Coordinates of C-alpha atoms in Angstrom, one line a residue:
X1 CA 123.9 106.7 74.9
X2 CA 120.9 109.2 75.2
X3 CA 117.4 109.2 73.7
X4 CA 114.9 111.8 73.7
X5 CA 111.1 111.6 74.1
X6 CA 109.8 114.5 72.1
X7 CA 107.4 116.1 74.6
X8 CA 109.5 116.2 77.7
X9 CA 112.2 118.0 78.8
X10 CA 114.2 114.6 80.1
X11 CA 116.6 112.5 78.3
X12 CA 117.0 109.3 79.0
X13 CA 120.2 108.3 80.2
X14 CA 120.0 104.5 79.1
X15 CA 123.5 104.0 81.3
X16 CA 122.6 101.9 84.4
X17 CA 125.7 103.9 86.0
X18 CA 127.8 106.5 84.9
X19 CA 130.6 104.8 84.1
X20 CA 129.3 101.9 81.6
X21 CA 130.5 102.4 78.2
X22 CA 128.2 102.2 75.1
X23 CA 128.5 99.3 73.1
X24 CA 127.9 99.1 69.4
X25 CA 125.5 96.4 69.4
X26 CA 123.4 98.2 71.8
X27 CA 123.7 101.2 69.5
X28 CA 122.2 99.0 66.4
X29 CA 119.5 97.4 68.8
X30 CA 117.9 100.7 70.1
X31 CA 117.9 102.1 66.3
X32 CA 116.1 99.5 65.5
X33 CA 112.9 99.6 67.8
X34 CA 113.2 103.5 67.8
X35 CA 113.0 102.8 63.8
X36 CA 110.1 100.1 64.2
X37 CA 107.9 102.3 66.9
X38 CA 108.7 105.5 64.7
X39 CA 107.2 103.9 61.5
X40 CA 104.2 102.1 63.4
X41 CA 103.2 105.3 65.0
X42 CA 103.0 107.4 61.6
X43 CA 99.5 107.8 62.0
X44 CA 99.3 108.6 65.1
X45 CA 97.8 112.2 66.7
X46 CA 100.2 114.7 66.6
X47 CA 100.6 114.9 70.8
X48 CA 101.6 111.2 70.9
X49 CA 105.2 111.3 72.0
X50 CA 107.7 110.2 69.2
X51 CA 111.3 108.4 69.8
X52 CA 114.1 110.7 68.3
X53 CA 117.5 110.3 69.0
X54 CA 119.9 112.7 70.2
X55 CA 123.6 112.6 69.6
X56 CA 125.8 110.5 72.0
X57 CA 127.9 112.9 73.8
X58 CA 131.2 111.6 75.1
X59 CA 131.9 111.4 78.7
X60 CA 134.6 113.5 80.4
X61 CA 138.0 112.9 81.7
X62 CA 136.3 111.2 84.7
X63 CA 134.0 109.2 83.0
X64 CA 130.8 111.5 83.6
X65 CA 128.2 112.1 81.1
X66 CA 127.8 115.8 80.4
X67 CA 124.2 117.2 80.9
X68 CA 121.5 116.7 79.0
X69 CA 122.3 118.8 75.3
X70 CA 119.0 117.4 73.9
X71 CA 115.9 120.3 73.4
X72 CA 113.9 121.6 76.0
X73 CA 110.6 120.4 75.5
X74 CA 107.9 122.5 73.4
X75 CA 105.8 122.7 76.3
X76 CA 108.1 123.3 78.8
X77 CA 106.8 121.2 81.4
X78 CA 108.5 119.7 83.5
X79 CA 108.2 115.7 83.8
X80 CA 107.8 115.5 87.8
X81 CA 104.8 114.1 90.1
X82 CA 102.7 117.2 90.3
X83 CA 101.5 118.5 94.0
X84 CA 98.0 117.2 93.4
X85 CA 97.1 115.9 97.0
X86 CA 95.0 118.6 98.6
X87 CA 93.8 118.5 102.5
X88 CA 90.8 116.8 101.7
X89 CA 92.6 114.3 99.0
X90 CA 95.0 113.6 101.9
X91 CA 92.2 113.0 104.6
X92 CA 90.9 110.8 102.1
X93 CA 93.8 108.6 101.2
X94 CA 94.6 108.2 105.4
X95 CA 90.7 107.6 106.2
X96 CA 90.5 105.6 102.6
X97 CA 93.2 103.3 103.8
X98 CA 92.8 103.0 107.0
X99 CA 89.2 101.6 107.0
X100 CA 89.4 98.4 105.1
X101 CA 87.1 95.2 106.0
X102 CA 88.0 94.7 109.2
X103 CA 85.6 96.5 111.3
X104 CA 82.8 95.5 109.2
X105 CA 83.8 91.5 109.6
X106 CA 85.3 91.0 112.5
X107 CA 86.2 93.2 115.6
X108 CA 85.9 89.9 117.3
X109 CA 90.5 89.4 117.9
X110 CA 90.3 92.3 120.5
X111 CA 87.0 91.0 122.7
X112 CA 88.8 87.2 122.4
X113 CA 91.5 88.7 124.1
X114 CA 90.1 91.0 126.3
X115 CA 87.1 89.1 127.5
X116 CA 84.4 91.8 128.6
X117 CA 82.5 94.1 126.3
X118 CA 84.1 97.0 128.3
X119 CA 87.8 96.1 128.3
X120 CA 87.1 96.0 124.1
X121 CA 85.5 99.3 123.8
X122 CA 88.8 100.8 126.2
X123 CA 91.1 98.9 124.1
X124 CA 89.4 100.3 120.6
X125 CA 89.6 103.8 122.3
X126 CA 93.5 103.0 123.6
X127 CA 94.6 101.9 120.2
X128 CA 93.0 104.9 118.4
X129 CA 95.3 107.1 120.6
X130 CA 98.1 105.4 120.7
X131 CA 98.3 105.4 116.7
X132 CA 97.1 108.9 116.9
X133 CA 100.8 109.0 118.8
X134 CA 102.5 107.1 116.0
X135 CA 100.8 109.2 113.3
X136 CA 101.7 113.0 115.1
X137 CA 105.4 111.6 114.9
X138 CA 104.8 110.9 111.0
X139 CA 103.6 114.1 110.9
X140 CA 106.7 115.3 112.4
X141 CA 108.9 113.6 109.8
X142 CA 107.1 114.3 107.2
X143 CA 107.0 118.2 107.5
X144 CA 110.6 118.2 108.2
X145 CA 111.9 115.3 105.5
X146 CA 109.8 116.3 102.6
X147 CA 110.7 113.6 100.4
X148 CA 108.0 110.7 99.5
X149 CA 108.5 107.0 100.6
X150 CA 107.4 106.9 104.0
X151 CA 109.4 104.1 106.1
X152 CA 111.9 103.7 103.5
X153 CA 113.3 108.0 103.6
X154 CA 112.7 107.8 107.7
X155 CA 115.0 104.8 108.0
X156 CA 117.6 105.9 105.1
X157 CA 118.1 109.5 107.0
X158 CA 118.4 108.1 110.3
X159 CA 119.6 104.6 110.0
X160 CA 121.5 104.8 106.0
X161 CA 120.8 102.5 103.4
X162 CA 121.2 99.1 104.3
X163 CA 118.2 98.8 107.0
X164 CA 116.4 100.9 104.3
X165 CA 117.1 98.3 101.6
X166 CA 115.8 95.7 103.7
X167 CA 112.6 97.8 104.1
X168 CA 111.7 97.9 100.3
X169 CA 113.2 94.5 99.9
X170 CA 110.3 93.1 101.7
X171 CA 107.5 95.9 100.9
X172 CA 108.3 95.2 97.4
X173 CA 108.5 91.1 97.3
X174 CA 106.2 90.0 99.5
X175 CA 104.0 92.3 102.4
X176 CA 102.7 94.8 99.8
X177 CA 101.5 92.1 97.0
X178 CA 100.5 89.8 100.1
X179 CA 98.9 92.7 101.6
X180 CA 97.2 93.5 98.7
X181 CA 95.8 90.2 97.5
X182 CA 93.7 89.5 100.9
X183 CA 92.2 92.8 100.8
X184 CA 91.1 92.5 97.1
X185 CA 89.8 88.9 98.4
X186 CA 87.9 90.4 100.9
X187 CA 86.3 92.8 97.9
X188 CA 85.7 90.0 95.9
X189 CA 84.2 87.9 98.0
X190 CA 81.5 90.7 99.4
X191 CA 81.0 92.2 95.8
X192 CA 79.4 88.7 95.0
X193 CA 77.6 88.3 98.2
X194 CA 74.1 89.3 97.2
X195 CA 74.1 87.0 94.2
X196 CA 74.7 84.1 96.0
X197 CA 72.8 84.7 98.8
X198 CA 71.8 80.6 99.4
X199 CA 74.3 79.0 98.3
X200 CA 78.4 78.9 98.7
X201 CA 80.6 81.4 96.3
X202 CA 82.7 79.5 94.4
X203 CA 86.2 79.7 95.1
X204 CA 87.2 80.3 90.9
X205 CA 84.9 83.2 90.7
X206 CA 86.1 85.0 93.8
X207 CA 89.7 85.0 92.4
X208 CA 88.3 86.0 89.0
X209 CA 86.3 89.4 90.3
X210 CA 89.2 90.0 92.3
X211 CA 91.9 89.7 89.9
X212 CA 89.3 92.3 87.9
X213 CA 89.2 94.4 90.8
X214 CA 93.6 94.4 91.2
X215 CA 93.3 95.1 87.4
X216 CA 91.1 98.4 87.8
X217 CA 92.9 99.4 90.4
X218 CA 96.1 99.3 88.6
X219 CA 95.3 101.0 85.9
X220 CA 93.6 104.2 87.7
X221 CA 96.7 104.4 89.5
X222 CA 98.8 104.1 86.2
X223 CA 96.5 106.7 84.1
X224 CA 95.6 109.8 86.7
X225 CA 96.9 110.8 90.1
X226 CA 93.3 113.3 90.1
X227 CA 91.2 110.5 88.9
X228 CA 92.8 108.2 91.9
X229 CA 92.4 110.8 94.4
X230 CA 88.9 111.9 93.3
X231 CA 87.9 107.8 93.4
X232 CA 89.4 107.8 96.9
X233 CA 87.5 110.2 98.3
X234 CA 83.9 109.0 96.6
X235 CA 84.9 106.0 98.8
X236 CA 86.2 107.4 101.7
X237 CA 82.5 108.7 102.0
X238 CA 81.2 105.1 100.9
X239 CA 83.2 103.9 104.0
X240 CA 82.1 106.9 105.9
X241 CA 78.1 106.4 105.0
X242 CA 78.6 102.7 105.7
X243 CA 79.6 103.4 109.6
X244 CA 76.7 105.9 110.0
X245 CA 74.6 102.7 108.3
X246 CA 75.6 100.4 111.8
X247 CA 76.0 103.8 113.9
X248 CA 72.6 105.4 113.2
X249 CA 70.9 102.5 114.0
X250 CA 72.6 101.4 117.1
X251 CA 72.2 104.7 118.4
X252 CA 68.3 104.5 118.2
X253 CA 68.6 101.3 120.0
X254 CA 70.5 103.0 122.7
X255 CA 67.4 105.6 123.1
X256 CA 65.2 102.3 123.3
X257 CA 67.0 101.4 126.1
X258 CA 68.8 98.6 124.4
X259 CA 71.4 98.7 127.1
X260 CA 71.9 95.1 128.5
X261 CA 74.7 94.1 126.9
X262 CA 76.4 96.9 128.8
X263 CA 75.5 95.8 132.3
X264 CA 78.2 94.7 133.8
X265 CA 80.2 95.5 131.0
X266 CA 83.9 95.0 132.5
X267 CA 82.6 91.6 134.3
X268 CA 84.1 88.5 131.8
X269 CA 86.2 85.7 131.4
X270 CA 89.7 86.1 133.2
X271 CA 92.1 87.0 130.3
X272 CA 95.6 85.8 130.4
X273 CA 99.1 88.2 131.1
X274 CA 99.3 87.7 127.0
X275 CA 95.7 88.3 126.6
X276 CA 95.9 92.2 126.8
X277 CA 99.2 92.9 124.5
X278 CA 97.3 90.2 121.5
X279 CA 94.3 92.8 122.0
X280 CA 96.2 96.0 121.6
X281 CA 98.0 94.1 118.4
X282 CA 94.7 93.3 116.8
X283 CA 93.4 96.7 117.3
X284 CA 97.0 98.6 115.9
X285 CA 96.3 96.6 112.9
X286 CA 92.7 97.5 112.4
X287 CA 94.2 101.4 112.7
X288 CA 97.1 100.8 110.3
X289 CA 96.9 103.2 107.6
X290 CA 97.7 106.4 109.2
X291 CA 101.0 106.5 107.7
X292 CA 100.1 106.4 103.9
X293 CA 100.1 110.2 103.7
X294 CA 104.0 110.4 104.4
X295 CA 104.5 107.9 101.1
X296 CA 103.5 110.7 98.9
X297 CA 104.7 113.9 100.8
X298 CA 106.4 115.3 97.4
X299 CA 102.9 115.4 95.9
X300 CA 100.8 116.8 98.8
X301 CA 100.0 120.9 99.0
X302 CA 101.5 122.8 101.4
X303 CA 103.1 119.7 103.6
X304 CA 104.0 121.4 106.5
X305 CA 100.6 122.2 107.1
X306 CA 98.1 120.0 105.5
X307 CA 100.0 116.7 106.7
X308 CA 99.3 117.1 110.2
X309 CA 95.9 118.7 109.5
X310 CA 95.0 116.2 107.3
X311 CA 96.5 113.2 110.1
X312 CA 94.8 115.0 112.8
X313 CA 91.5 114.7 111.3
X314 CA 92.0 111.2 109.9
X315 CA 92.7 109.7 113.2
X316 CA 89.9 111.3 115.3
X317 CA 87.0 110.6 112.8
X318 CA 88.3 106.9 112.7
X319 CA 88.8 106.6 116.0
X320 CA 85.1 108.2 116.7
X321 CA 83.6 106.0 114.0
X322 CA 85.1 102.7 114.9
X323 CA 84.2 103.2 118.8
X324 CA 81.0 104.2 118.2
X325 CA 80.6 101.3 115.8
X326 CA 81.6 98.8 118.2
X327 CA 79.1 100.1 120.5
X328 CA 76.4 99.8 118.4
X329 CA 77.2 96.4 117.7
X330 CA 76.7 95.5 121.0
X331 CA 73.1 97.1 120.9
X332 CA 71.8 94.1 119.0
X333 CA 74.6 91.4 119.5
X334 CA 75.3 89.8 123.0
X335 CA 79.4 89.2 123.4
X336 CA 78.5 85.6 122.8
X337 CA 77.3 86.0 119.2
X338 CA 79.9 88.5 118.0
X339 CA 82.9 86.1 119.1
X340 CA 81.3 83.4 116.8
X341 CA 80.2 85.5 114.1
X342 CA 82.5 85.6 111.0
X343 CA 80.9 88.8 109.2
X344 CA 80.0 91.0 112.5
X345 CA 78.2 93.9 110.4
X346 CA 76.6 91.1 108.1
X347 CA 74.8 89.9 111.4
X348 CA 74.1 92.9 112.7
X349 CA 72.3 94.7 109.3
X350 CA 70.3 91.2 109.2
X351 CA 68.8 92.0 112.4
X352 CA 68.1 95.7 112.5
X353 CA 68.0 96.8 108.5
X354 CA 66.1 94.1 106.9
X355 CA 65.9 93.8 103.3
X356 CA 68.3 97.0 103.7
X357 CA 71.0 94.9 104.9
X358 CA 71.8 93.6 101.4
X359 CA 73.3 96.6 100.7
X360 CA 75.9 96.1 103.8
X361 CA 77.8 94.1 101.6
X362 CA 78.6 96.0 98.9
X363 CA 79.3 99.1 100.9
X364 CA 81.9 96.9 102.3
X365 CA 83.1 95.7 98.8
X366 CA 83.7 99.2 98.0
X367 CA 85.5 99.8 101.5
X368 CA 88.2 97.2 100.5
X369 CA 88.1 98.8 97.0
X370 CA 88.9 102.3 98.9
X371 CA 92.1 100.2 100.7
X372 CA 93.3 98.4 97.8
X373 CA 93.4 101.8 96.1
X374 CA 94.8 103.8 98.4
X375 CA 97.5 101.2 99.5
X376 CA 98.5 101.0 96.0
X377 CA 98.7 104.9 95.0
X378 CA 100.8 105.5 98.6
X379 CA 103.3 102.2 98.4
X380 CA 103.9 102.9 94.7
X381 CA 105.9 106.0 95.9
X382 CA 108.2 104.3 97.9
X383 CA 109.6 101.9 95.2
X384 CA 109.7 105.1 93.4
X385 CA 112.3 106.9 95.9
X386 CA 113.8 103.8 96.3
X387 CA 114.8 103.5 92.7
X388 CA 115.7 107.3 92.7
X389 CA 118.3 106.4 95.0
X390 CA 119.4 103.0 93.8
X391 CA 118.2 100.5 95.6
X392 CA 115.4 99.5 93.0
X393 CA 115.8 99.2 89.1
X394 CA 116.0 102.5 87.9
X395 CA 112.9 102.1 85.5
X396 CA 110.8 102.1 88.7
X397 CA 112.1 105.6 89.4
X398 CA 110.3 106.9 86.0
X399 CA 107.6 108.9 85.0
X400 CA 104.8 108.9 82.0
X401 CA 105.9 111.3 79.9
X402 CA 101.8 113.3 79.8
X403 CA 100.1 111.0 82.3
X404 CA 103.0 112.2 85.3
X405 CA 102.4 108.8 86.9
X406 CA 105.2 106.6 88.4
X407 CA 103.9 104.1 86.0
X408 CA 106.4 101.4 86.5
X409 CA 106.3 101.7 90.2
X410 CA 102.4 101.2 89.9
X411 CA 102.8 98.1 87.5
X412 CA 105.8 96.6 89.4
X413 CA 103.2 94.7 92.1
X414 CA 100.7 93.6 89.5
X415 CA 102.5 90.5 88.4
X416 CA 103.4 89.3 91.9
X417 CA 100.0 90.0 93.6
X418 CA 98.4 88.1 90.8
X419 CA 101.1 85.4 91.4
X420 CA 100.0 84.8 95.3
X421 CA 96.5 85.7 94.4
X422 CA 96.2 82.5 92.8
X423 CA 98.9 80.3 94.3
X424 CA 99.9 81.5 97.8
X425 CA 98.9 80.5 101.4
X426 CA 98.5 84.6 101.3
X427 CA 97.1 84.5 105.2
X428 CA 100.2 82.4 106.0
X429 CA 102.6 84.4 104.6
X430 CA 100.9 87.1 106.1
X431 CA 101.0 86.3 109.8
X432 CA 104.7 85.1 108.7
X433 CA 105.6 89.1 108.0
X434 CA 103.2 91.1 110.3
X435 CA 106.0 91.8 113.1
X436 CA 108.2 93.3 110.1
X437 CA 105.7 96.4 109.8
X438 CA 106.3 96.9 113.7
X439 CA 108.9 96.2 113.7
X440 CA 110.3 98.7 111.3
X441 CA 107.9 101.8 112.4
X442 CA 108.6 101.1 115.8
X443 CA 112.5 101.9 113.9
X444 CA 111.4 105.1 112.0
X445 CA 109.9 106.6 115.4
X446 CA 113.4 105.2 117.3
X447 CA 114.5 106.9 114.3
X448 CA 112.7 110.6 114.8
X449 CA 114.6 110.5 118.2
X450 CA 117.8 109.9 117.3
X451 CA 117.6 113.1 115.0
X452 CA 116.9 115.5 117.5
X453 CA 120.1 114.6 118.5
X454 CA 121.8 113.7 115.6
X455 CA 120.3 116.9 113.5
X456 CA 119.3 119.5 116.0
X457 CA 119.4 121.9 113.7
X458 CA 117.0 120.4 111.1
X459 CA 114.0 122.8 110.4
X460 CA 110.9 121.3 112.8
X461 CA 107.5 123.2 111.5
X462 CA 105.9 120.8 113.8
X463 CA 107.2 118.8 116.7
X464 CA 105.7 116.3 119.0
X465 CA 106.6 116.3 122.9
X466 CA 109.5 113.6 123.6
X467 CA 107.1 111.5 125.2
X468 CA 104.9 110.1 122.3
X469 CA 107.5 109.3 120.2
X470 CA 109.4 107.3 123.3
X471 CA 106.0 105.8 124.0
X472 CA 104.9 104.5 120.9
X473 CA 108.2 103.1 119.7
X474 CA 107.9 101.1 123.1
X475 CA 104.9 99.9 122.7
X476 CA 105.4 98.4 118.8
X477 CA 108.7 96.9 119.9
X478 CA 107.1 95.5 122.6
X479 CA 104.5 93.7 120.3
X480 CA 107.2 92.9 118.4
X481 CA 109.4 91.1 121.1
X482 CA 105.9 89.7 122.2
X483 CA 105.1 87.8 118.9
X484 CA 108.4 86.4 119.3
X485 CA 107.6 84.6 122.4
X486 CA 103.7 83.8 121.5
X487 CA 104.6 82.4 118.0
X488 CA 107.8 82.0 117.3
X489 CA 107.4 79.7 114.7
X490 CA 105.2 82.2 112.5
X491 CA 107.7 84.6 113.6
X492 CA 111.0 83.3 112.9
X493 CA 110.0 82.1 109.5
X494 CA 109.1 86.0 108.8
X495 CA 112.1 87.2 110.4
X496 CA 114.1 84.7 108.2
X497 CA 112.5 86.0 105.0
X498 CA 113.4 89.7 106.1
X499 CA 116.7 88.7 106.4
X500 CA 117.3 87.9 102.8
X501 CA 117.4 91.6 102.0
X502 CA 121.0 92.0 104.1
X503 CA 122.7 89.6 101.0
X504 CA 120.4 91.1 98.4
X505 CA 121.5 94.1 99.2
X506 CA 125.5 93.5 98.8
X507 CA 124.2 91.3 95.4
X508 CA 122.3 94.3 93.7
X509 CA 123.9 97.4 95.5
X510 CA 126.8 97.0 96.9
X511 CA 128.4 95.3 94.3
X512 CA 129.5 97.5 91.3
X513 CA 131.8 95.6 89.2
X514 CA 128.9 93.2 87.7
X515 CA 129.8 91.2 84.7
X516 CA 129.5 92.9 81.4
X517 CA 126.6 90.6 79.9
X518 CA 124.3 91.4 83.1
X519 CA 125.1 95.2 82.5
X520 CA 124.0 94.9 78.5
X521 CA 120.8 92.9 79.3
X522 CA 120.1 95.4 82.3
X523 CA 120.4 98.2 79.7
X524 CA 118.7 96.4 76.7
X525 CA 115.7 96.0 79.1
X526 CA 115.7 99.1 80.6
X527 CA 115.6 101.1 77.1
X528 CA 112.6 98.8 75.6
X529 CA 110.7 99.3 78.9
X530 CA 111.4 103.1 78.3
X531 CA 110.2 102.9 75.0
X532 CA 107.0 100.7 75.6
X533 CA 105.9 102.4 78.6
X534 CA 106.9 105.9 77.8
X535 CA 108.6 107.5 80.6
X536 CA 111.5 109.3 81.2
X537 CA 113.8 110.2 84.5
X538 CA 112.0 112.6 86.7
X539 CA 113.7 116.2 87.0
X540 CA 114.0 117.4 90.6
X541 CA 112.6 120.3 91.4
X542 CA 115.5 123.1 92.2
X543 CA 113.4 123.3 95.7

């Protein structure tokens, strides 16, 4: 059974697989809401899309659907995600993401572990290179996969589908709404800051500015790929005029000769063998972001060239900027005061800005605004693939019909980030899953090596020396294996969860021959979620 959305070229194949067979009933319950939405949308403007039906054509000899006999569209647009992420939109959306709250509140993980003002600023600097490392390999992968979804295409063109699965499986259910939720806390919290500047914010209307805050951010993504990407970068330079806000002044210090917190600068406490490794895994996570780009490769402008431009530039303006923000941190705070501070660049405006500092925490509001945004426009994508190649309900792998937005892919995490938003231990669950992101791009760079041998004769615009992918695979395996051994409770418990995806994956992929009352509800839903949200199957482009 086929429908078609006047406007669009697509029709909608309401068939979950090719070789379900219409059923009568369904025929009499899609008449029925195309006949209700028809009749409540008389008035509406003439380039509001209408539900016609087309003819149900009958299925070959092997039980395949014929193409699609329905009109072209009047337009004749196609209905695909449009190459709309120029170098600077892409330099954005890496810089955007990368720079969240952390810097701002506190840098203190890497100097616990470190114990000397020096061995943190090395460790800031080692951690910027070594993702600079992780991000050239992206950049690698991305210019010769050009498909969107990041981790998930890597790991299904080297690995095949079932690691891949178990990927999306977790991205979808838990790290991504999880991830999401403590960084729109983290807004919330600072957006409210300088109205309660004596007393306690209460804990109701945190959750209640940054369920407001998930909300926006949903629907920008949902509406306009420009309007996202223009909003990213008007806060990629919020983030960007914040840094200059700490740098700028702790530079002027420096000319003052505000140097003693320097003296002596490797001289500390002794740090322990797991010291060092605990360091390096707090500062990877404060540079985690450089891999958003890859999640939306269909949609960037000439990939092979703007994707490591655009990673190239990213990673040395944030690795500048958070050294040289550390640094001046340490122009006005000893060591001693940064370990016990909770809101590092709080402290440090109240000392040096004055009255000016008030405005350090909305520039950080907007920062975590910048992350939630840009996490949500790149991770979208990848339940979008996913779905495009079955491992996801194919509604996710749908596009609005004018607004050419992966609208169900975008919406899919609302529900479930409001859910742990106001019920979760979100930090817990967290620290439960935050091997799984090593762990699985330490696989997709495993994965970039097995490739040159497996596919030697894949077209490479750009190509990394052996060494930094060997390296940094190493190194995030490592960490892996190391948070194992430091906290294996935290750790198993994760590891457990990931491991659901192996039977989910044989339940909702593997296994074809579902009963036929699960196959009419999947299709039932399917077509009133079509109809409601107005999108249709993307059409490849022939390139």
């Amino acid at each position: 059974m086929k429908v078609y959305i006047r406007g669009s070229q697509n029709s909608v194949d309401l068939a979950a697989t090719q070789h379900r067979q219409a059923l009568p009933a369904q025929h009499f319950y899609f008449s029925f809401t195309v006949l209700w939405l028809n009749m409540y949308r008389k008035s509406a403007p003439a380039d509001v899309p209408m539900i016609s039906k087309c003819t149900y054509p009958a299925k070959d000899s092997q039980g395949m659907l014929p193409p699609n006999t329905c009109k072209q569209s009047d337009t004749g647009e196609k209905v695909v995600l449009k190459k709309k992420v120029t170098l600077l939109r892409g330099i954005s959306i890496i810089i955007g993401t990368i720079i969240g709250a952390g810097i701002f509140i506190s840098p203190k993980g890497i100097l616990q572990n470190t114990g000397s003002v020096g061995m943190s600023l090395t460790v800031w600097t080692a951690c910027g290179i070594l993702s600079l490392f992780g991000a050239l390999c992206y950049a690698e992968l991305g210019t010769c996969i050009k498909k969107s979804g990041g981790h998930y295409t890597y790991i299904l063109e080297a690995f095949g589908p079932l690691p891949a699965f178990v990927r999306v499986w977790v991205e979808l259910l838990v790290i991504r709404p999880a991830a999401t939720a403590v960084i729109s806390l983290a807004f919330g919290r600072y957006i409210l800051e300088p109205f309660f500047i004596q007393c306690e914010i209460p804990d109701l209307a945190i959750k209640f500015v940054t369920a407001l805050g998930i909300t926006v951010v949903m629907v920008l993504n949902s509406m306009s790929v420009s309007w996202s990407a223009r909003i990213q970068i008007f806060l990629t330079f919020c983030k960007l005029i914040a840094i200059l806000i700490i740098i700028v002044p702790g530079v002027m210090q420096l000319i003052k000769g505000e140097t003693q917190n320097f003296k002596d600068a490797f001289v500390g406490k002794d740090v322990s063998v797991m010291g060092l490794p605990l360091a390096f895994y707090s500062g990877m996570y404060a540079y985690a972001g450089w891999f958003y780009l890859n999640f939306v490769t269909e949609e960037v402008e000439n990939p092979e060239k703007n994707i490591p431009l655009a990673i190239c530039i990213s990673m040395a303006i944030v690795t500048i900027g958070y050294v040289l923000t550390n640094v001046a941190y340490y122009t006005a705070i000893t060591a001693e005061e940064l370990v016990l501070s909770n809101a590092v660049a709080v402290t440090y405006a109240e000392r040096l800005l004055g009255s000016f500092s008030l405005a350090v925490p909305i520039f950080v509001a907007l920062s975590c605004f910048g992350s939630m945004n840009g996490g949500v426009f790149a991770v979208s994508r990848m339940f979008y693939v996913a779905s495009r190649e079955g491992h996801l309900p194919e509604i996710l792998s749908m596009i609005h019909v004018h607004k050419h937005t992966p609208l169900p892919a975008v919406i899919v995490l609302y529900p479930l980030t409001i859910l742990m938003l106001f019920t979760g231990d979100i930090y817990s669950l967290l620290s439960f899953l935050s091997f799984a992101r090593w762990l699985f791009i330490g696989l997709v760079v495993v994965g970039l090596i097995y490739l040159r041998y497996k596919r030697p004769e894949m077209h490479r615009p750009f190509k990394v020396p052996i060494f930094i992918p060997a390296l940094f695979s190493f190194t995030c395996l490592f960490m892996v294996t190391l948070s194992l051994y430091s906290d294996p409770i935290n750790t198993g418990i994760g590891f457990a969860i990931t491991l659901t995806g192996v039977p989910a994956y044989y339940l909702f992929v593997v296994w074809d021959n579902k009963p036929k009352w699960f196959r009419n509800f999947s299709d039932r839903v399917t077509t009133l979620l079509q109809i409601l949200l107005e999108v249709v199957p993307t059409e490849q482009n022939s390139s």
